[in-house]
Amino acid sequence: MTPASPPNPPVSRRAFLRDGVRLGAMTGLGALLGLASTRSKAKPGYVWQIDPNKCVRCGNCATACVLKPSAVKCVQAYPICGYCELCTGYFVPEPNALTTAAENQVCPTAAIRRRFIEEPYYEYSIDEELCIGCGRCVEGCTRFGNGSFYLQIRHDRCLNCNECSIARVCAGDAIHRVPASQPYFIKTTAHE
Amino acid sequence: MNLAGRIALAVVIGVLAWATGARAEQRFPPPEFESDYQMPAMTTPPPRALVWQYIDVGVLAVALGVAVWLVHRKRSRTGVLVLSVLSLIYFGFYRTGCICPIGAPQNVLFGLLNPNYAVPWPVVGLFVLPVVVALFAGRAFCAGVCPHGALQDLVLLKPVQVPLWLERGLSLVPFLFLGAGLAFAATGSIFLICKLDPFVPLFRRHGPTWSLLLGAAFLLVGTVVGRPFCRFICPYGALLRLAAMVTKWRVRVTPDLCTQCKLCEQSCPFGALRQPSSGTPDPRTLPVERRRLLALLLLWPALIAVGAWIGAHLTVPASRLHPTVRLAEFYLEHKKHPKQYPIQSPEALSLLRAEQTWPELQAAALQLRHRIGLSMKLFGGWAGLVVGAGLIGLAVRRSRTDYEPDSGACLACARCFESCPQELLRRGVPIPLPTAASAAQPQSVVANLPTAAQTTNR
Amino acid sequence: MRRLVSRRWFVGRGVVAAVLGRLAAVVGAEARAAKPPANPFAYDITKFRTIDPKWLHYQQVAQFKVPRSEARRVAIGPDQNLYVSAGNYVCVLNTAGQRLNEFALPSPVRCVAVAGDGLVYVSLRDHLEVLDSKGQRRASWESPNKKTWFTGLAVGDNDLFAADSGNRVVLRYDRSGKLLKRIGEKNPDRNIPGFVLPSPFLDVELHPDGLLRVNNPGRHQVLAFTVEGDMELAWGKPTMAIEGFCGCCNPIALAILPGGRIVTCEKGLPRVKVYSVRGELESVVAGPATFADNAKACDPTDCTTGGLDAVADRAGRIYVLDPVANDLRVFARRDGPTASSQAS
């Protein structure tokens, strides 16, 4: 049953005006779509990511994310890691002993796993369930080590907000939109 | 692929392989492991596939279609309620309410003005679809699909009619909020609509304390005031209101004839129901009213100009919402009154960065302030326009013959249908007809028909 | 009708109560987890940045810029001129910083060593080249291994020692380019533990006592080898405090003072220190406060972009090259040059 208009439409002029404005609105939307199509690339999709060359390890990643725990996690670039026994990303500056005791660890949530490989090499890996993205280990590794630990936004967790809350308060202005096809910075070093 | 193409491809692949190999050579080699240790690889979980965003838009389109059908064909409040709960579950709790049509205007404007950002098509779809529906079938998005609205609908217990003056005044706020949101998004300062959204932190079950309290406050107020966010805050609702004002198929209380029985008067919890105009106006008041309208029309440009002037003066505080400008100001303030910030705190590190890049930062901040000044002038003008339009709206008389919802304000929730005897007839619900006995007490007949309070609780 | 109303009323109240209760729980948790003002995730090494004045026996007497950019290493020749590798060049400077000469090479130069007869040996990442005192190329020596990364050179009367951090070995060549020995490779039979090198900073120096001094950064040690490859002694301990070597891999460069004391350079906390022959800390030449730019270079990338290098001249002055600031600083003992000959 069609929604019938009242038997005597009040003013047909009004209906005409309405139709005109509606047409104008549709034209406007069409123009908008056209403009958007000239801008939209063939490969759409942007996600947020941290540039490790700009990150200053301020600690905001752990607290500013809308998620709890943060979508930012530390990642390990194994080919760069030195596998040191005294890993400065793992141990506090003056550890009591090179053990896995909590007081010796830099990580506040003990999210770094230290595994003996062979003399004198130890493997360090991140447990993402525990990591809160605070960047303390990244600071230790970057300041004294090879910089194989760095912070990245993990896209199996990130909600891809319109505006990243961490990006607004990032002390290094390190968080920007990157194409969804290349969502991570894979760190390689090039020393001379 | 022809031979030339194949050769070219081989050359490209060869160059790439050599380049990546060369880059790998540049890295200092890792230790030689004597045991059979295999170096693990860094995991790179991909983001949510783009196809899911298109599926979201598809679900939105389907939901809109169902909402339109439920409001105009099926005319069922229960249907709209069920659809809104399903939408709440999908768009609200599953997708955590982001990215949503309410914030999409910001993306669209930001994308048009910023060469580094192209609006993704799904976001364009989210923005355009509810507006197109509103242009043709009213605000079906609001009642049936929007998770924010659905949440408020669920907590509405005892709706209270908001006094007219308050309603008229507050209904300007969505337009002002829209203008502010667009003004800030255009300059890349902040996505204000997203930041101030009260319900998305509830969907995420996490957020800043003030945001959660704001959401709680809206829900608390929403128990007695129908959909406070939708009517008085939602910036997208402002757009939908404008679109729905010229909608082709308006939502009507009665399926066919309005018999002027006034039974629907109290049925709208959102104050959208309008009465028929009372006959021809008194000729003595007409000249006064015409003069008032003329005065307001002439005052309108002055309001816009005043608004723009005020907007220009708000540039400095408004520009502080942009992180770059805020950092520049913070740095200058620190140079004047140096303070000690804790070691490796964000403040200390930002100041260090500002110190290292001061010339570029200063130039960028000044340029931004210039742009923000322009956008604030535009926003101020827009605010003047909105206030003037509101005043003119008060001075304009619209003639109606029937009880019907204001198509711009009607949220298409289908609550008012049940209070109409014509609708009940259509549905085949037996209406208790007045008998000789009850004719002496007509109130009992009225009392036995469903009222707004009862229709709301369904 | 009434029953419907009351059930609806009850359900409605229940929904409101549930929603508000959930909200209260969430808000309460948020309020409890409020952030304190200081950064709780700060990696604090401020106390290690200041040096106790009792260790500061040296003072800076000069500072000059290296004429070319990307300076890396410095060496001192028999003529007491400074040879600095910078970019694709080797710059020859006198001790006042004036440019005397410059040799151009096809690719970036890493290390330099000058023999007593004036021949200049340079390492170009994976092979060595021999130049005469005018900078003409005389010979080119290949490395026996792949993945070679030369980071240290020392030349004596008859031998040249090239430290290859890529292969964790010190190669001994004779002056004609023939490879004589591989020193320092892991060998349990000879009790040689091997070099632990997380980053390319292996340095080798000739010591007046006839032994080589090589750093083992991963173990925070300085090792002494005979030219035949036997390990004689090792000293050094890992600590952020001033007595030892900080971070995960230090010291990164060595220099030998005329009396036999050993100058060490560290990265992370850029420090230059002087140790006795037996490995006791004798003096701090300069600390992190002096090399502020060098310390900041680590901030965005990693600390392998920093690094320092040092040489000592016959008078006991120490020349420290800062690759980040691209300058050389000259330090002399506060209590006069004669004090440097006091044995320790």
mmCIF file of N, CA and C in Angstrom, chain A residues 1 6-7 14 18 21-22 26 29 32-33 35 37 39-40 44 46-47 56-58 60 65-68 75 78-79 83 115 117-118 121 123 139 150 154-156 159 161-163 168 171-173 177 183-184 186 188-191, chain B residues 23 26-27 31 33-35 37 39-40 42-47 50 107-108 110-112 114-115 117-119 121 124 127 132 135 189-191 194 204 206 245-248 252 257 321 323 326 344 346 349-350 353 398-399 402:
data_model
loop_
_atom_site.group_PDB
_atom_site.id
_atom_site.type_symbol
_atom_site.label_atom_id
_atom_site.label_comp_id
_atom_site.label_asym_id
_atom_site.label_seq_id
_atom_site.Cartn_x
_atom_site.Cartn_y
_atom_site.Cartn_z
ATOM 1 N N MET A 1 0.851 -1.182 0.000
ATOM 2 C CA MET A 1 0.000 0.000 0.000
ATOM 3 C C MET A 1 0.888 1.234 0.000
ATOM 4 N N PRO A 6 -2.025 13.233 1.562
ATOM 5 C CA PRO A 6 -3.396 13.643 1.888
ATOM 6 C C PRO A 6 -4.175 13.959 0.613
ATOM 7 N N PRO A 7 -5.440 13.805 0.608
ATOM 8 C CA PRO A 7 -6.246 13.954 -0.623
ATOM 9 C C PRO A 7 -5.994 15.289 -1.299
ATOM 10 N N ARG A 14 5.008 24.315 -2.770
ATOM 11 C CA ARG A 14 5.947 23.827 -1.771
ATOM 12 C C ARG A 14 6.600 22.543 -2.246
ATOM 13 N N ARG A 18 10.453 21.842 -2.838
ATOM 14 C CA ARG A 18 11.136 20.723 -2.185
ATOM 15 C C ARG A 18 11.876 19.885 -3.202
ATOM 16 N N VAL A 21 15.046 21.659 -4.284
ATOM 17 C CA VAL A 21 16.146 21.600 -3.327
ATOM 18 C C VAL A 21 16.725 20.195 -3.287
ATOM 19 N N ARG A 22 15.838 19.209 -3.351
ATOM 20 C CA ARG A 22 16.318 17.834 -3.321
ATOM 21 C C ARG A 22 17.225 17.559 -4.510
ATOM 22 N N MET A 26 21.082 16.464 -4.411
ATOM 23 C CA MET A 26 21.630 15.273 -5.068
ATOM 24 C C MET A 26 22.772 15.663 -6.004
ATOM 25 N N LEU A 29 25.797 16.270 -3.918
ATOM 26 C CA LEU A 29 26.418 15.016 -3.488
ATOM 27 C C LEU A 29 27.158 14.368 -4.642
ATOM 28 N N LEU A 32 30.330 16.064 -5.086
ATOM 29 C CA LEU A 32 31.236 15.624 -4.022
ATOM 30 C C LEU A 32 31.860 14.285 -4.358
ATOM 31 N N LEU A 33 31.013 13.377 -4.824
ATOM 32 C CA LEU A 33 31.515 12.059 -5.208
ATOM 33 C C LEU A 33 32.534 12.189 -6.331
ATOM 34 N N LEU A 35 34.430 14.777 -7.005
ATOM 35 C CA LEU A 35 35.675 15.320 -6.443
ATOM 36 C C LEU A 35 36.441 14.255 -5.675
ATOM 37 N N SER A 37 36.360 11.140 -6.180
ATOM 38 C CA SER A 37 36.924 10.133 -7.069
ATOM 39 C C SER A 37 38.203 10.618 -7.712
ATOM 40 N N ARG A 39 40.350 12.322 -6.180
ATOM 41 C CA ARG A 39 41.359 12.252 -5.146
ATOM 42 C C ARG A 39 41.671 10.809 -4.769
ATOM 43 N N SER A 40 40.657 9.969 -4.742
ATOM 44 C CA SER A 40 40.886 8.624 -4.241
ATOM 45 C C SER A 40 41.836 7.857 -5.145
ATOM 46 N N PRO A 44 43.167 2.350 -2.108
ATOM 47 C CA PRO A 44 42.797 3.146 -0.933
ATOM 48 C C PRO A 44 43.178 2.416 0.341
ATOM 49 N N TYR A 46 44.175 3.591 4.478
ATOM 50 C CA TYR A 46 45.299 4.106 5.227
ATOM 51 C C TYR A 46 45.235 3.538 6.621
ATOM 52 N N VAL A 47 46.389 3.272 7.172
ATOM 53 C CA VAL A 47 46.428 2.855 8.564
ATOM 54 C C VAL A 47 47.494 3.694 9.245
ATOM 55 N N VAL A 56 60.720 9.010 19.877
ATOM 56 C CA VAL A 56 61.651 9.399 20.934
ATOM 57 C C VAL A 56 61.368 8.662 22.231
ATOM 58 N N ARG A 57 60.535 7.672 22.202
ATOM 59 C CA ARG A 57 60.267 6.809 23.358
ATOM 60 C C ARG A 57 59.770 7.614 24.553
ATOM 61 N N CYS A 58 58.695 8.391 24.315
ATOM 62 C CA CYS A 58 58.198 9.234 25.396
ATOM 63 C C CYS A 58 57.251 8.504 26.334
ATOM 64 N N ASN A 60 54.059 7.764 25.692
ATOM 65 C CA ASN A 60 52.642 8.066 25.487
ATOM 66 C C ASN A 60 51.900 6.940 24.786
ATOM 67 N N CYS A 65 46.553 5.514 23.793
ATOM 68 C CA CYS A 65 45.734 4.737 22.867
ATOM 69 C C CYS A 65 44.325 4.565 23.433
ATOM 70 N N VAL A 66 43.314 4.530 22.553
ATOM 71 C CA VAL A 66 41.954 4.354 23.055
ATOM 72 C C VAL A 66 41.722 2.935 23.556
ATOM 73 N N LEU A 67 42.619 2.035 23.208
ATOM 74 C CA LEU A 67 42.495 0.662 23.671
ATOM 75 C C LEU A 67 43.343 0.460 24.908
ATOM 76 N N LYS A 68 42.928 -0.505 25.695
ATOM 77 C CA LYS A 68 43.735 -0.873 26.838
ATOM 78 C C LYS A 68 43.822 -2.380 26.891
ATOM 79 N N VAL A 75 58.483 -4.506 18.808
ATOM 80 C CA VAL A 75 58.811 -5.621 17.927
ATOM 81 C C VAL A 75 60.332 -5.777 17.899
ATOM 82 N N TYR A 78 65.148 -9.252 14.413
ATOM 83 C CA TYR A 78 66.171 -10.255 14.750
ATOM 84 C C TYR A 78 67.470 -10.124 13.968
ATOM 85 N N PRO A 79 67.438 -9.784 12.673
ATOM 86 C CA PRO A 79 68.728 -9.710 11.966
ATOM 87 C C PRO A 79 69.637 -8.595 12.465
ATOM 88 N N TYR A 83 72.193 -10.200 20.065
ATOM 89 C CA TYR A 83 72.065 -11.398 20.916
ATOM 90 C C TYR A 83 72.994 -11.327 22.129
ATOM 91 N N ARG A 115 66.082 -16.104 26.105
ATOM 92 C CA ARG A 115 66.271 -17.548 25.921
ATOM 93 C C ARG A 115 67.724 -17.790 25.540
ATOM 94 N N ILE A 117 70.690 -19.391 23.700
ATOM 95 C CA ILE A 117 70.862 -20.121 22.445
ATOM 96 C C ILE A 117 72.129 -20.957 22.527
ATOM 97 N N GLU A 118 73.260 -20.242 22.602
ATOM 98 C CA GLU A 118 74.537 -20.913 22.770
ATOM 99 C C GLU A 118 75.471 -19.862 23.335
ATOM 100 N N TYR A 121 75.370 -16.255 23.296
ATOM 101 C CA TYR A 121 74.235 -15.590 22.650
ATOM 102 C C TYR A 121 72.913 -15.951 23.304
ATOM 103 N N GLU A 123 68.635 -15.128 22.917
ATOM 104 C CA GLU A 123 67.595 -14.577 22.057
ATOM 105 C C GLU A 123 66.603 -13.809 22.912
ATOM 106 N N GLU A 139 64.177 2.262 24.401
ATOM 107 C CA GLU A 139 65.152 3.284 24.781
ATOM 108 C C GLU A 139 66.474 2.636 25.143
ATOM 109 N N TYR A 150 61.920 -1.901 18.523
ATOM 110 C CA TYR A 150 61.279 -0.630 18.226
ATOM 111 C C TYR A 150 59.777 -0.806 18.328
ATOM 112 N N ARG A 154 50.325 -2.459 16.047
ATOM 113 C CA ARG A 154 49.974 -3.802 15.546
ATOM 114 C C ARG A 154 48.560 -3.776 15.002
ATOM 115 N N HIS A 155 48.430 -4.149 13.753
ATOM 116 C CA HIS A 155 47.154 -3.940 13.085
ATOM 117 C C HIS A 155 46.136 -5.030 13.319
ATOM 118 N N ASP A 156 46.525 -6.077 14.048
ATOM 119 C CA ASP A 156 45.478 -7.001 14.463
ATOM 120 C C ASP A 156 44.770 -6.475 15.707
ATOM 121 N N LEU A 159 42.321 -0.146 16.012
ATOM 122 C CA LEU A 159 40.979 0.073 15.488
ATOM 123 C C LEU A 159 40.983 1.000 14.284
ATOM 124 N N CYS A 161 41.351 4.354 14.114
ATOM 125 C CA CYS A 161 40.476 5.487 14.360
ATOM 126 C C CYS A 161 40.691 6.556 13.294
ATOM 127 N N ASN A 162 39.671 7.382 13.152
ATOM 128 C CA ASN A 162 39.724 8.523 12.259
ATOM 129 C C ASN A 162 40.957 9.367 12.526
ATOM 130 N N GLU A 163 41.166 9.613 13.809
ATOM 131 C CA GLU A 163 42.317 10.411 14.216
ATOM 132 C C GLU A 163 42.964 9.672 15.370
ATOM 133 N N ARG A 168 48.203 12.520 18.246
ATOM 134 C CA ARG A 168 48.025 13.889 18.701
ATOM 135 C C ARG A 168 49.024 14.275 19.774
ATOM 136 N N ALA A 171 55.387 12.798 21.085
ATOM 137 C CA ALA A 171 56.414 13.807 21.319
ATOM 138 C C ALA A 171 57.369 13.925 20.145
ATOM 139 N N GLY A 172 57.478 12.892 19.336
ATOM 140 C CA GLY A 172 58.394 12.941 18.211
ATOM 141 C C GLY A 172 57.695 13.171 16.882
ATOM 142 N N ASP A 173 56.354 13.361 16.926
ATOM 143 C CA ASP A 173 55.564 13.493 15.692
ATOM 144 C C ASP A 173 55.871 12.336 14.757
ATOM 145 N N ARG A 177 49.833 8.463 8.690
ATOM 146 C CA ARG A 177 49.101 7.481 7.896
ATOM 147 C C ARG A 177 50.063 6.855 6.876
ATOM 148 N N PRO A 183 51.910 -1.732 5.851
ATOM 149 C CA PRO A 183 51.517 -1.143 7.138
ATOM 150 C C PRO A 183 52.605 -1.111 8.189
ATOM 151 N N TYR A 184 53.788 -1.664 7.919
ATOM 152 C CA TYR A 184 54.838 -1.703 8.936
ATOM 153 C C TYR A 184 56.129 -1.122 8.394
ATOM 154 N N ILE A 186 59.769 -1.945 8.367
ATOM 155 C CA ILE A 186 60.690 -3.039 8.688
ATOM 156 C C ILE A 186 62.062 -2.404 8.805
ATOM 157 N N THR A 188 65.864 -1.898 8.866
ATOM 158 C CA THR A 188 67.164 -2.438 8.458
ATOM 159 C C THR A 188 68.166 -1.335 8.734
ATOM 160 N N THR A 189 69.332 -1.706 9.168
ATOM 161 C CA THR A 189 70.330 -0.659 9.398
ATOM 162 C C THR A 189 71.342 -0.695 8.275
ATOM 163 N N ALA A 190 71.904 0.419 8.010
ATOM 164 C CA ALA A 190 72.948 0.501 6.998
ATOM 165 C C ALA A 190 74.094 1.272 7.610
ATOM 166 N N HIS A 191 74.964 0.533 8.262
ATOM 167 C CA HIS A 191 76.101 1.234 8.850
ATOM 168 C C HIS A 191 77.215 1.302 7.845
ATOM 169 N N ARG B 23 70.989 -4.018 -0.148
ATOM 170 C CA ARG B 23 70.629 -3.444 1.139
ATOM 171 C C ARG B 23 70.917 -4.448 2.247
ATOM 172 N N GLN B 26 74.369 -4.363 3.320
ATOM 173 C CA GLN B 26 74.821 -3.223 4.092
ATOM 174 C C GLN B 26 74.648 -3.442 5.576
ATOM 175 N N ARG B 27 73.833 -4.377 5.963
ATOM 176 C CA ARG B 27 73.607 -4.583 7.387
ATOM 177 C C ARG B 27 74.759 -5.381 7.959
ATOM 178 N N PRO B 31 75.390 -12.623 14.482
ATOM 179 C CA PRO B 31 76.374 -13.610 14.909
ATOM 180 C C PRO B 31 76.230 -14.918 14.131
ATOM 181 N N PHE B 33 75.792 -18.594 14.323
ATOM 182 C CA PHE B 33 75.365 -19.538 15.351
ATOM 183 C C PHE B 33 75.867 -20.926 14.991
ATOM 184 N N GLU B 34 76.525 -21.561 15.964
ATOM 185 C CA GLU B 34 77.051 -22.897 15.696
ATOM 186 C C GLU B 34 75.970 -23.952 15.833
ATOM 187 N N SER B 35 75.044 -23.726 16.743
ATOM 188 C CA SER B 35 73.955 -24.694 16.867
ATOM 189 C C SER B 35 72.986 -24.490 15.717
ATOM 190 N N TYR B 37 70.270 -23.087 15.406
ATOM 191 C CA TYR B 37 69.289 -22.066 15.752
ATOM 192 C C TYR B 37 68.777 -21.394 14.478
ATOM 193 N N MET B 39 66.828 -18.218 13.077
ATOM 194 C CA MET B 39 66.400 -16.884 13.474
ATOM 195 C C MET B 39 64.936 -16.689 13.101
ATOM 196 N N PRO B 40 64.069 -16.355 14.059
ATOM 197 C CA PRO B 40 62.665 -16.169 13.702
ATOM 198 C C PRO B 40 62.468 -14.892 12.887
ATOM 199 N N MET B 42 60.060 -11.462 12.043
ATOM 200 C CA MET B 42 59.110 -10.574 12.697
ATOM 201 C C MET B 42 57.730 -10.770 12.081
ATOM 202 N N THR B 43 56.726 -10.925 12.923
ATOM 203 C CA THR B 43 55.376 -11.114 12.386
ATOM 204 C C THR B 43 54.811 -9.751 11.968
ATOM 205 N N THR B 44 54.024 -9.762 10.902
ATOM 206 C CA THR B 44 53.433 -8.508 10.419
ATOM 207 C C THR B 44 51.939 -8.733 10.181
ATOM 208 N N PRO B 45 51.148 -8.812 11.269
ATOM 209 C CA PRO B 45 49.711 -9.040 11.063
ATOM 210 C C PRO B 45 49.100 -7.904 10.260
ATOM 211 N N PRO B 46 48.403 -8.236 9.204
ATOM 212 C CA PRO B 46 47.874 -7.191 8.334
ATOM 213 C C PRO B 46 46.678 -6.502 8.972
ATOM 214 N N PRO B 47 46.383 -5.296 8.517
ATOM 215 C CA PRO B 47 45.182 -4.633 9.028
ATOM 216 C C PRO B 47 43.917 -5.306 8.477
ATOM 217 N N LEU B 50 40.363 -4.561 3.390
ATOM 218 C CA LEU B 50 39.499 -3.499 2.883
ATOM 219 C C LEU B 50 38.108 -4.011 2.565
ATOM 220 N N ASN B 107 36.035 13.629 7.586
ATOM 221 C CA ASN B 107 36.934 12.947 6.666
ATOM 222 C C ASN B 107 36.801 13.501 5.262
ATOM 223 N N VAL B 108 35.534 13.691 4.849
ATOM 224 C CA VAL B 108 35.305 14.127 3.471
ATOM 225 C C VAL B 108 35.934 15.503 3.259
ATOM 226 N N PHE B 110 38.310 16.975 5.071
ATOM 227 C CA PHE B 110 39.759 16.851 5.209
ATOM 228 C C PHE B 110 40.371 16.298 3.942
ATOM 229 N N GLY B 111 39.691 15.319 3.356
ATOM 230 C CA GLY B 111 40.208 14.738 2.124
ATOM 231 C C GLY B 111 40.166 15.699 0.959
ATOM 232 N N LEU B 112 39.118 16.534 0.906
ATOM 233 C CA LEU B 112 39.024 17.473 -0.206
ATOM 234 C C LEU B 112 40.094 18.552 -0.102
ATOM 235 N N ASN B 114 43.025 18.405 1.770
ATOM 236 C CA ASN B 114 44.387 17.985 2.095
ATOM 237 C C ASN B 114 44.904 17.078 0.997
ATOM 238 N N PRO B 115 45.938 17.496 0.270
ATOM 239 C CA PRO B 115 46.401 16.666 -0.848
ATOM 240 C C PRO B 115 47.020 15.352 -0.418
ATOM 241 N N TYR B 117 45.801 13.241 1.738
ATOM 242 C CA TYR B 117 44.831 12.270 2.233
ATOM 243 C C TYR B 117 43.712 12.139 1.215
ATOM 244 N N ALA B 118 43.459 10.922 0.772
ATOM 245 C CA ALA B 118 42.344 10.672 -0.132
ATOM 246 C C ALA B 118 41.286 9.931 0.659
ATOM 247 N N VAL B 119 40.046 10.442 0.635
ATOM 248 C CA VAL B 119 38.995 9.816 1.424
ATOM 249 C C VAL B 119 38.744 8.408 0.893
ATOM 250 N N TRP B 121 36.770 5.144 -0.186
ATOM 251 C CA TRP B 121 35.404 5.022 -0.701
ATOM 252 C C TRP B 121 34.407 4.548 0.349
ATOM 253 N N VAL B 124 33.208 7.536 2.148
ATOM 254 C CA VAL B 124 32.296 8.327 1.317
ATOM 255 C C VAL B 124 30.914 7.683 1.320
ATOM 256 N N PHE B 127 29.092 8.342 4.462
ATOM 257 C CA PHE B 127 28.616 9.714 4.547
ATOM 258 C C PHE B 127 27.385 9.916 3.676
ATOM 259 N N VAL B 132 21.270 10.444 1.433
ATOM 260 C CA VAL B 132 20.401 10.160 0.280
ATOM 261 C C VAL B 132 19.069 9.585 0.754
ATOM 262 N N LEU B 135 16.962 12.270 2.058
ATOM 263 C CA LEU B 135 16.384 13.116 1.023
ATOM 264 C C LEU B 135 15.111 12.520 0.444
ATOM 265 N N SER B 189 43.356 20.214 12.508
ATOM 266 C CA SER B 189 43.648 20.467 13.922
ATOM 267 C C SER B 189 43.246 19.293 14.785
ATOM 268 N N ILE B 190 41.991 18.890 14.655
ATOM 269 C CA ILE B 190 41.468 17.825 15.505
ATOM 270 C C ILE B 190 40.163 17.347 14.886
ATOM 271 N N PHE B 191 39.862 16.078 15.099
ATOM 272 C CA PHE B 191 38.563 15.565 14.680
ATOM 273 C C PHE B 191 37.649 15.702 15.896
ATOM 274 N N CYS B 194 34.721 13.308 16.724
ATOM 275 C CA CYS B 194 35.139 12.013 17.253
ATOM 276 C C CYS B 194 35.578 12.148 18.704
ATOM 277 N N ARG B 204 33.659 0.908 23.231
ATOM 278 C CA ARG B 204 35.003 0.335 23.334
ATOM 279 C C ARG B 204 35.289 -0.197 24.732
ATOM 280 N N HIS B 206 36.419 1.475 27.037
ATOM 281 C CA HIS B 206 37.617 2.143 27.558
ATOM 282 C C HIS B 206 37.673 3.543 26.990
ATOM 283 N N MET B 245 14.131 17.742 5.535
ATOM 284 C CA MET B 245 13.135 18.817 5.380
ATOM 285 C C MET B 245 12.568 18.813 3.977
ATOM 286 N N VAL B 246 13.328 18.337 3.001
ATOM 287 C CA VAL B 246 12.849 18.321 1.622
ATOM 288 C C VAL B 246 12.614 16.896 1.156
ATOM 289 N N THR B 247 12.320 16.005 2.118
ATOM 290 C CA THR B 247 12.216 14.606 1.746
ATOM 291 C C THR B 247 10.981 14.347 0.899
ATOM 292 N N LYS B 248 11.085 13.352 0.043
ATOM 293 C CA LYS B 248 9.993 13.047 -0.869
ATOM 294 C C LYS B 248 8.840 12.353 -0.139
ATOM 295 N N ARG B 252 4.285 9.839 8.066
ATOM 296 C CA ARG B 252 3.017 10.375 8.507
ATOM 297 C C ARG B 252 2.455 9.514 9.614
ATOM 298 N N LEU B 257 -5.966 9.151 6.024
ATOM 299 C CA LEU B 257 -6.615 10.398 6.404
ATOM 300 C C LEU B 257 -6.294 10.793 7.836
ATOM 301 N N LEU B 321 44.340 23.880 19.349
ATOM 302 C CA LEU B 321 43.921 22.495 19.226
ATOM 303 C C LEU B 321 44.808 21.728 18.255
ATOM 304 N N PRO B 323 48.199 20.168 17.141
ATOM 305 C CA PRO B 323 49.399 19.789 17.886
ATOM 306 C C PRO B 323 50.629 20.619 17.533
ATOM 307 N N ARG B 326 50.318 23.997 19.137
ATOM 308 C CA ARG B 326 50.407 23.839 20.585
ATOM 309 C C ARG B 326 51.843 23.652 21.012
ATOM 310 N N GLN B 344 62.952 12.315 30.369
ATOM 311 C CA GLN B 344 62.338 11.520 29.318
ATOM 312 C C GLN B 344 60.811 11.553 29.354
ATOM 313 N N PRO B 346 57.151 13.094 28.049
ATOM 314 C CA PRO B 346 56.744 13.635 26.748
ATOM 315 C C PRO B 346 56.983 15.132 26.640
ATOM 316 N N LEU B 349 60.714 15.728 25.997
ATOM 317 C CA LEU B 349 61.125 15.266 24.670
ATOM 318 C C LEU B 349 60.534 16.142 23.580
ATOM 319 N N SER B 350 59.273 16.615 23.787
ATOM 320 C CA SER B 350 58.717 17.520 22.767
ATOM 321 C C SER B 350 59.496 18.815 22.717
ATOM 322 N N ARG B 353 62.574 18.311 20.736
ATOM 323 C CA ARG B 353 62.293 18.285 19.301
ATOM 324 C C ARG B 353 62.039 19.704 18.796
ATOM 325 N N ARG B 398 4.019 28.361 9.187
ATOM 326 C CA ARG B 398 3.819 27.295 8.205
ATOM 327 C C ARG B 398 2.425 26.728 8.378
ATOM 328 N N SER B 399 1.738 26.628 7.259
ATOM 329 C CA SER B 399 0.351 26.146 7.375
ATOM 330 C C SER B 399 0.310 24.642 7.182
ATOM 331 N N ASP B 402 -2.865 18.810 8.765
ATOM 332 C CA ASP B 402 -2.963 17.571 9.533
ATOM 333 C C ASP B 402 -1.994 17.587 10.700
#
